[in-house]
Amino acid sequence: MSPARIGILGAGAAGTAAAKILQAASPKMQIDLFTRTGEQPFNRTLVNKGIAIGLLTPAQATLPAPGATLVCDTVRGVDPRTRQVQPASGETRGYDGIILATGSRPRTLGEDVLGRDEALAAGRLTTLHSPADAAGIRDRLGELPGSARVLILGGGLLAAETASLLSTAGHDIALISRSTLPGCSAFGEHISGELLDLHQAHGATYLGRTIQAVRTHPDHITIVLDNGHRVEGDLAIIAHGTLPAAPSPWNGPDGVPVDDRLRLREAPGQRIYAAGGVASHDHPGLGSYRVDHWDDAAAQGTHAARTLLHDHGLGEDPGAYRPASTFTSSIHGHTFAGAGHPSPRTRARTVSTDPALIVHEHDEIPVAVTGLDAVPLVHQWAPRLHHPHETTTPPE
Ligand SMILES: Cc1cc2nc3c(=O)[nH]c(=O)nc-3n(C[C@H](O)[C@H](O)[C@H](O)COP(=O)(O)OP(=O)(O)OC[C@H]3O[C@@H](n4cnc5c(N)ncnc54)[C@H](O)[C@@H]3O)c2cc1C
């Protein structure tokens, strides 16, 4: 029987993709697409590439209206048993099916880092996750007469891309990372080594260091490292990855555990699904993991919607979800590209060194691929991920 009313919590990559599938399958279905109170759906990938560097206003980073009913009312909780959604306004609503697509939130510095809260309050230390974060960075950089000294805290993709963007915009960059080879567990040693050379050619690096304290001054910030070294800047940006951002009862650090169809793992018959940065997948060999990339979140939203339709007798079983979407990032004039989820538990096999192409395998099966200046090769490998017979020969 066709479900009358579906609630999609979150209107980013996963939520809007899910809404499109449901609408196309059943135009009469009532779809409520929730965003936070006062927020229009937006494309998060433009937060650093557009808003922070002043290329786009937050309004220009909004997503086109998906046609579902937009409900701008932050969801506080869900009652999984009755499928009731509890928004901040108090207007509780019940649904025939719910897709959780509330994404992630930024990891910040630990509470033990002295001076953290003062620096955050002064706007000299910031995360880079929301349009408001990005507008704050843009304004802070705009106040300075010339180039700024920007400290990037972290070594992953967001850190690398943001360092590159701000360096290209003429600012002096220092990258401070816990790891001596940032990104190594996700990109493999070879690519991380090449990315590190690029960072070192474009700015200062402080590697293998943790942050002990942050000191806020009227016109600058000082980051104190565990070896006592002090690094000074006009602004410090935290890029320490993300944590899932689910409403209650999944608002702990683990996100929403899903099965391979993206149904709620603890109660797959409950017609509750999760997709995107909030969903926690489980793999017998790779353990629990989340994938936080735009195209993969959209693919998960599509998959969750298809499972929901199937559970209501409206479509084929979409099969098991396996991450295989591609992602790219421009770093100091080079293009980092990947597909799938390069979990630290995979084995990184170098397929080519020029251009660098790494295939990440589990049990001899390729589950992810990463490359530097190797976009066509990454795109050739993407459809072969998760297929056991094509592990040893690179695609023609
Ligand atoms: C600065 C930055 C740059 C990035 N660049 C890239 C890139 O170049 N390529 C790439 O592949 N990935 C990139 N990413 C990652 C990508 O943006 C995310 O993986 C993707 O947005 C995840 O999609 P999602 O639907 O899970 O969450 P989101 O797109 O974040 O959407 C979540 C939605 O849920 C809403 N929401 C959250 N909580 C609630 C609540 N309680 N009630 C109601 N609504 C709620 C949010 O407001 C939002 O609308 C970037 C991330 C950041 C932070």
Coordinates of C-alpha atoms and ligand atoms in Angstrom, one line a residue, residues 8-16 34-37 39-49 63 71 73-77 101-104 128-130 157-158 161-162 242 245-247 275-279 291-298 326-329, ligand 1:
I8 CA 12.8 13.2 5.6
L9 CA 14.9 14.7 8.4
G10 CA 17.6 16.9 6.7
A11 CA 17.6 18.7 3.4
G12 CA 21.2 18.3 2.3
A13 CA 22.7 15.8 -0.2
A14 CA 21.0 12.7 1.2
G15 CA 17.6 14.2 2.1
T16 CA 17.1 16.0 -1.2
F34 CA 12.9 19.1 7.5
T35 CA 15.7 21.6 7.8
R36 CA 17.0 23.4 10.9
T37 CA 14.8 26.4 12.0
E39 CA 17.6 27.5 7.3
Q40 CA 17.1 26.9 3.6
P41 CA 18.6 23.7 2.1
F42 CA 22.2 24.4 1.0
N43 CA 25.1 22.8 -0.7
R44 CA 27.7 22.2 2.0
T45 CA 30.6 21.6 -0.5
L46 CA 30.4 25.4 -1.3
V47 CA 31.0 26.4 2.3
N48 CA 34.8 26.6 1.8
K49 CA 35.0 26.7 -2.0
L63 CA 19.9 24.2 -3.1
V71 CA 9.5 22.2 7.2
D73 CA 11.8 23.3 12.3
T74 CA 14.9 21.7 14.0
V75 CA 14.1 18.1 14.9
R76 CA 14.9 17.3 18.5
G77 CA 13.8 13.7 18.6
A101 CA 19.5 12.5 6.7
T102 CA 20.7 15.1 9.3
G103 CA 24.4 14.8 8.2
S104 CA 27.3 15.5 10.5
L128 CA 34.4 25.3 8.8
H129 CA 31.2 23.4 8.4
S130 CA 28.3 25.8 8.1
L157 CA 40.8 16.4 2.8
L158 CA 39.0 19.5 4.1
E161 CA 41.6 21.8 0.2
T162 CA 41.0 24.8 2.5
T242 CA 33.1 15.2 11.6
A245 CA 24.5 14.7 14.0
A246 CA 21.4 12.7 14.7
P247 CA 18.3 13.7 16.7
A275 CA 21.5 8.0 4.8
G276 CA 24.5 10.2 4.3
G277 CA 26.9 11.5 7.0
V278 CA 24.6 10.4 9.9
A279 CA 24.4 6.8 8.9
V291 CA 31.0 8.0 4.5
D292 CA 30.8 11.8 4.4
H293 CA 31.1 12.9 0.7
W294 CA 28.4 14.7 -1.3
D295 CA 27.8 12.2 -4.1
D296 CA 27.9 9.2 -1.7
A297 CA 25.4 10.9 0.6
A298 CA 23.1 11.5 -2.4
T326 CA 33.4 9.4 -6.7
F327 CA 34.7 12.6 -5.1
T328 CA 37.3 15.1 -6.1
S329 CA 39.3 17.9 -4.5
Ligands
LIG1 C1 33.4 22.8 4.0 C2 33.1 21.5 3.4 C3 33.4 21.2 2.1 C4 33.0 20.0 1.6 N1 33.4 19.7 0.3 C5 33.1 18.5 -0.3 C6 33.4 18.3 -1.6 O1 34.0 19.1 -2.3 N2 33.1 17.1 -2.1 C7 32.4 16.1 -1.4 O2 32.1 15.1 -1.9 N3 32.1 16.4 -0.1 C8 32.4 17.6 0.5 N4 32.0 17.8 1.8 C9 31.3 16.8 2.5 C10 29.8 16.9 2.1 O3 29.3 18.2 2.1 C11 29.0 16.0 3.0 O4 29.4 14.7 3.0 C12 27.5 16.0 2.6 O5 26.9 17.3 2.6 C13 26.7 15.0 3.5 O6 25.4 15.0 3.1 P1 24.3 14.8 4.1 O7 23.0 14.8 3.4 O8 24.6 13.6 4.9 O9 24.4 16.0 5.1 P2 24.2 17.6 4.8 O10 24.4 17.9 3.3 O11 25.1 18.3 5.8 O12 22.7 17.8 5.1 C14 22.2 17.7 6.4 C15 20.9 18.5 6.5 O13 20.3 18.2 7.8 C16 19.9 19.3 8.4 N5 19.8 19.1 9.8 C17 20.7 18.6 10.7 N6 20.2 18.4 11.9 C18 18.9 18.7 11.8 C19 17.9 18.6 12.7 N7 18.1 18.3 14.0 N8 16.6 19.0 12.3 C20 16.4 19.4 11.0 N9 17.4 19.4 10.1 C21 18.6 19.1 10.5 C22 21.0 20.3 8.1 O14 20.7 21.6 8.3 C23 21.2 20.0 6.6 O15 20.2 20.6 5.8 C24 32.4 19.0 2.4 C25 32.1 19.3 3.7 C26 32.4 20.5 4.2 C27 32.1 20.8 5.7

